PDB file of C-alpha atoms and ligand atoms in Angstrom:
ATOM      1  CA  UNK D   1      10.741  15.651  25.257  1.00  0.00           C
ATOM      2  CA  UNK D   2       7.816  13.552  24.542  1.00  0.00           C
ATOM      3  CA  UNK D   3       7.405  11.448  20.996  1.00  0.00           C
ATOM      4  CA  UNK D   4       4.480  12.250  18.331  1.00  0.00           C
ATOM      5  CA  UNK D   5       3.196   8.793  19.606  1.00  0.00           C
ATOM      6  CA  UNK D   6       3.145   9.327  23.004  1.00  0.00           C
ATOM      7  CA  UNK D   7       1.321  12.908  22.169  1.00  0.00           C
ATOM      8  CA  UNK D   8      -0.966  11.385  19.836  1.00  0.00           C
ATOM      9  CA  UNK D   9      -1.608   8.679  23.238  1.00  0.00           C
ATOM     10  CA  UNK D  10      -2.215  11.582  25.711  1.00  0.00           C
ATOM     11  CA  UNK D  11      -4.962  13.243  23.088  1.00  0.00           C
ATOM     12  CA  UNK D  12      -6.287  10.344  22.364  1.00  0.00           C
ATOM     13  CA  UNK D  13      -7.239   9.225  26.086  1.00  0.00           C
ATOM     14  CA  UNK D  14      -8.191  12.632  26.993  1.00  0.00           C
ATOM     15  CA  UNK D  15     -11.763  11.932  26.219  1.00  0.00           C
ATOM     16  CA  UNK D  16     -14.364   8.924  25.950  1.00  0.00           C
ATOM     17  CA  UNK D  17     -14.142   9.663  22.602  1.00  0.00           C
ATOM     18  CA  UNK D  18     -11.590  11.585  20.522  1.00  0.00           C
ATOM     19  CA  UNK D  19     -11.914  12.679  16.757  1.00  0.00           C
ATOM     20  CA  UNK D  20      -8.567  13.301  15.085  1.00  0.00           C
ATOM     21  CA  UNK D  21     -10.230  16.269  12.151  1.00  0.00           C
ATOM     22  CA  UNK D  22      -8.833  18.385   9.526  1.00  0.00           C
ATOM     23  CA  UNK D  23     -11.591  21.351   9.053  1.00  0.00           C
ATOM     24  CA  UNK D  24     -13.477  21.015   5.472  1.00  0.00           C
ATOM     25  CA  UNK D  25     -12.683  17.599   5.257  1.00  0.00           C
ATOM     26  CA  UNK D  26     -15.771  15.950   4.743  1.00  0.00           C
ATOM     27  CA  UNK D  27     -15.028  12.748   6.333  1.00  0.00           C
ATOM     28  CA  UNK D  28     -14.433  14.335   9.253  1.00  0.00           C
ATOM     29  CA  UNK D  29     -17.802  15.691   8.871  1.00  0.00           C
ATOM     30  CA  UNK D  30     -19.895  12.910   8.395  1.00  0.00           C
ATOM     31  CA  UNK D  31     -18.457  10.994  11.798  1.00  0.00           C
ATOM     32  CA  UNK D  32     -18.477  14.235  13.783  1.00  0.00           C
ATOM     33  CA  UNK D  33     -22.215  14.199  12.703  1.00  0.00           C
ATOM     34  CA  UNK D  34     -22.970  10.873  13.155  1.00  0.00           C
ATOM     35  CA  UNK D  35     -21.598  11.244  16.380  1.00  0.00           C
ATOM     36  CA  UNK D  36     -23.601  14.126  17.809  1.00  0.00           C
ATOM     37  CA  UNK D  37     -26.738  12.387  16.637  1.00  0.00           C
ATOM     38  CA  UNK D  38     -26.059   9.666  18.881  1.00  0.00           C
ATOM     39  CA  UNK D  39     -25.621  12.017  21.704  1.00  0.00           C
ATOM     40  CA  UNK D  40     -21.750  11.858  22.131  1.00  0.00           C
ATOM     41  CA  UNK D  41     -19.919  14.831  22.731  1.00  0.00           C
ATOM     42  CA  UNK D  42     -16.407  13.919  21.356  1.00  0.00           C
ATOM     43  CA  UNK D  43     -13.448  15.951  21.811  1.00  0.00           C
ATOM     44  CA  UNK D  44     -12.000  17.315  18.387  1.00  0.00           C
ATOM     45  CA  UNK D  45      -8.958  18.083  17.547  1.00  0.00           C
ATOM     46  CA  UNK D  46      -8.875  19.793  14.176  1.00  0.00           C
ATOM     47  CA  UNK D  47      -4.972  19.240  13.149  1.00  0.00           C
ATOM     48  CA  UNK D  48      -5.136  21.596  10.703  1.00  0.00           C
ATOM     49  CA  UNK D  49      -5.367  24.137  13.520  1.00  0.00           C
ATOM     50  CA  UNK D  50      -2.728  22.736  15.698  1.00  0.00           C
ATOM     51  CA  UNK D  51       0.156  25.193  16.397  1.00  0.00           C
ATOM     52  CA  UNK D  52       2.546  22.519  16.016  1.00  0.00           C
ATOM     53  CA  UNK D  53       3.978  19.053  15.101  1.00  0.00           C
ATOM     54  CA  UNK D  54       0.884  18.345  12.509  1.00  0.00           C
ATOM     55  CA  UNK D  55       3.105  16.382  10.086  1.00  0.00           C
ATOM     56  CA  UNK D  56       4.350  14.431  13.531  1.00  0.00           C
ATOM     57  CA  UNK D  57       0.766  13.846  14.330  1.00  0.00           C
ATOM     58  CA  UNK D  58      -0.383  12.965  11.078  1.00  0.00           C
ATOM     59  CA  UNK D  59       2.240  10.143  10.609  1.00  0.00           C
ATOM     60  CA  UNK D  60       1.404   9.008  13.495  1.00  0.00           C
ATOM     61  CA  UNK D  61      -2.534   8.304  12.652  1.00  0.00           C
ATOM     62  CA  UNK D  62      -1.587   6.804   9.257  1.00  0.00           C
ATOM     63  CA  UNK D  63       0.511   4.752  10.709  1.00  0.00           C
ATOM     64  CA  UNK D  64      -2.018   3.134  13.051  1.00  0.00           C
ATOM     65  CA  UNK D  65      -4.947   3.178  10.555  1.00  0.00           C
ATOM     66  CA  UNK D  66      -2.723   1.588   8.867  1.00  0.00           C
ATOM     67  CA  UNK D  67      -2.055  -1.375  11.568  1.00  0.00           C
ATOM     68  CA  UNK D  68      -5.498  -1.981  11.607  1.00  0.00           C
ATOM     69  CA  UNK D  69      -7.089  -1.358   7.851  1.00  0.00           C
ATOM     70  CA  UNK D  70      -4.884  -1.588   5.195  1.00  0.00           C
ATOM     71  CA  UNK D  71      -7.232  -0.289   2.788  1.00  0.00           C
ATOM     72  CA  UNK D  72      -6.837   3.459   4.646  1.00  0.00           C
ATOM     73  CA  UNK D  73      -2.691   3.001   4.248  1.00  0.00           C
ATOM     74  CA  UNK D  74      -2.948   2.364  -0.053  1.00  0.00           C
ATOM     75  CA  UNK D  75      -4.281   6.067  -1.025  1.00  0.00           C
ATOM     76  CA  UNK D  76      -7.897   4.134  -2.026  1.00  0.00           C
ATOM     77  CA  UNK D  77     -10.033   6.859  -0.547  1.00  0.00           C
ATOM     78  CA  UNK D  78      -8.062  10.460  -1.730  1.00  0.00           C
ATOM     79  CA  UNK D  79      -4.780  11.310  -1.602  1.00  0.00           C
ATOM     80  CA  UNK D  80      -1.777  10.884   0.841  1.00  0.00           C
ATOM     81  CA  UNK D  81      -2.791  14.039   2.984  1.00  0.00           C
ATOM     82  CA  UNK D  82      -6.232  13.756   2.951  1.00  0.00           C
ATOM     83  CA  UNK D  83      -6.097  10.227   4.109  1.00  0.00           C
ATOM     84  CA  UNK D  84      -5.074  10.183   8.004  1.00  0.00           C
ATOM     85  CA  UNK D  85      -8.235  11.800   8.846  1.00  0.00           C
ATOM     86  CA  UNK D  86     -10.894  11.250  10.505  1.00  0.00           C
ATOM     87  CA  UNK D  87      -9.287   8.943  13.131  1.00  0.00           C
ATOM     88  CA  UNK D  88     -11.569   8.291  15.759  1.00  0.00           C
ATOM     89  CA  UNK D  89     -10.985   6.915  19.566  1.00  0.00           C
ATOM     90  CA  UNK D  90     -13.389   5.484  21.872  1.00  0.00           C
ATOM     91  CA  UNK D  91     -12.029   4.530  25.853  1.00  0.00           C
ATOM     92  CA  UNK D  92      -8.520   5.839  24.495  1.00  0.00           C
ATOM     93  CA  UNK D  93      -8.452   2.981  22.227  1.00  0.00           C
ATOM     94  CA  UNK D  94      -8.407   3.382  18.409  1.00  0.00           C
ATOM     95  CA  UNK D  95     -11.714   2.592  16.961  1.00  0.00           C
ATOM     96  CA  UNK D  96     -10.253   3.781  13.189  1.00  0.00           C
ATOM     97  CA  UNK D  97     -11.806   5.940  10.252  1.00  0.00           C
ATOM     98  CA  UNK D  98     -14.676   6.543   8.234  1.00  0.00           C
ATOM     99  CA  UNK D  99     -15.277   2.829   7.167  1.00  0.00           C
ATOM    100  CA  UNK D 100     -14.479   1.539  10.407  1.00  0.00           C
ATOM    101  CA  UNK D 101     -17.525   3.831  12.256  1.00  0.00           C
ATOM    102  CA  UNK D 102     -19.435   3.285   9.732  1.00  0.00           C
ATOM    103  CA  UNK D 103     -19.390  -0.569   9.503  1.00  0.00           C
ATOM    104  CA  UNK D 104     -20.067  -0.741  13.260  1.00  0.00           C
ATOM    105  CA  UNK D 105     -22.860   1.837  13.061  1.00  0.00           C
ATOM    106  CA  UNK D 106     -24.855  -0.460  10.769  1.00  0.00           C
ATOM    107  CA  UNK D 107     -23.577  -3.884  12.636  1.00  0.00           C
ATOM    108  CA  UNK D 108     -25.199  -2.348  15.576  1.00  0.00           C
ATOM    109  CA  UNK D 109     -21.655  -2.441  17.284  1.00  0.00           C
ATOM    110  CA  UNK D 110     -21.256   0.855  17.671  1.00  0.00           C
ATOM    111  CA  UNK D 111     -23.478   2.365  20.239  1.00  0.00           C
ATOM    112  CA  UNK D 112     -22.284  -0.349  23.209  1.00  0.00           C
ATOM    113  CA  UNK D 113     -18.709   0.280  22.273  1.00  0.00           C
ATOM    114  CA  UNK D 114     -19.190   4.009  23.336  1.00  0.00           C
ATOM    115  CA  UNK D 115     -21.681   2.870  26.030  1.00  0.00           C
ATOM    116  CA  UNK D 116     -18.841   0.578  27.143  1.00  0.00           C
ATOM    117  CA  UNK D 117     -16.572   3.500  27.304  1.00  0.00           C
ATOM    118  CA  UNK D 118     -19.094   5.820  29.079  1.00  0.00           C
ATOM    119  CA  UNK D 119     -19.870   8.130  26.292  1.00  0.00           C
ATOM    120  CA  UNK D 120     -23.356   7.102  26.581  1.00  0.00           C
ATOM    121  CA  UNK D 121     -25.514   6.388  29.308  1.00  0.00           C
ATOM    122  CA  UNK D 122     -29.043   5.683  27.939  1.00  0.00           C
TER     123      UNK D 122
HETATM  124  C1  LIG Y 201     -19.180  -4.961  13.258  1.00  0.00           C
HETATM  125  O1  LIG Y 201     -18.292  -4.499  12.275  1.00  0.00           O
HETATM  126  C2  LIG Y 201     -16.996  -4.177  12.774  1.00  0.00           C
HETATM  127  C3  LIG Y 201     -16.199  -3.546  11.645  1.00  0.00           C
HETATM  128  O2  LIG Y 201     -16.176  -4.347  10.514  1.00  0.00           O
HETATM  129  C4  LIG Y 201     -16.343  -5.413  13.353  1.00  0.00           C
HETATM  130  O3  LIG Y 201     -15.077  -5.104  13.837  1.00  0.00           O
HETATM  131  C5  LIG Y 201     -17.228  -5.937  14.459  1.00  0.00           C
HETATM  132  O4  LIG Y 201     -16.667  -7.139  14.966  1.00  0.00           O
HETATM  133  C6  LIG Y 201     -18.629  -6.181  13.961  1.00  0.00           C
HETATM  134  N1  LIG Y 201     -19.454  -6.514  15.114  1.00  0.00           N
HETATM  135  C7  LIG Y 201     -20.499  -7.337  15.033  1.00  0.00           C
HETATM  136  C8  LIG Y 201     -21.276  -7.515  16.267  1.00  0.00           C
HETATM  137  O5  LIG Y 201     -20.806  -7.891  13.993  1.00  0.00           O
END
């Protein structure tokens, strides 16, 4: 029997990058876009369409969003559901959510991150 975390691992690494999504949310929305338009294909995984262990999942993401912004752990941007998602990976490793993309899409950080982790090649 394998943890949540150890799930959540072997998603997250099955891809260059890997978007943790909840369909309608439109979080998830703007990073899948923003991600397309830079010519990644990430994988998605749309939880809300996951046969099984969701919750598991879900706890899981807040937990590490929260490890690395606390802002995403205090409720600030919706509420408690809502708030896991999006999560997104790059090389396996967590990148983080909404802000996190963002703030390295305008630093310029962004694009040799997933160049770095062979989700882009030009
Ligand atoms: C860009 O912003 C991200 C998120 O705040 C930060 O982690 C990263 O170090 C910044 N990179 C540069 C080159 O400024």
């Amino acid at each position: 029997m394998r943890g949540p975390y150890e799930r959540v691992a072997r998603m997250a690494s099955g891809n260059a990058v890997v978007v943790f999504s909840v369909s309608g949310c439109c979080m998830c929305h703007v990073v899948k876009r923003l991600l397309l338009g830079l010519g990644v294909g990430p994988t998605v995984y749309e939880l809300d369409q996951l046969d099984r262990g969701v919750a598991d999942i879900q706890a899981v993401l807040s937990h590490l969003l929260a490890s690395t912004s606390p802002a995403a752990a205090s409720g600030a941007s919706g509420s408690a559901t809502a708030s896991a998602v999006p999560v997104v990976f790059v090389g396996g490793k967590l990148l983080g959510g909404v802000e996190k993309v963002m703030s390295c899409h305008i630093n310029g950080s962004l694009v040799p991150l997933l160049k770095q982790a062979g989700a882009l090649w030009l």
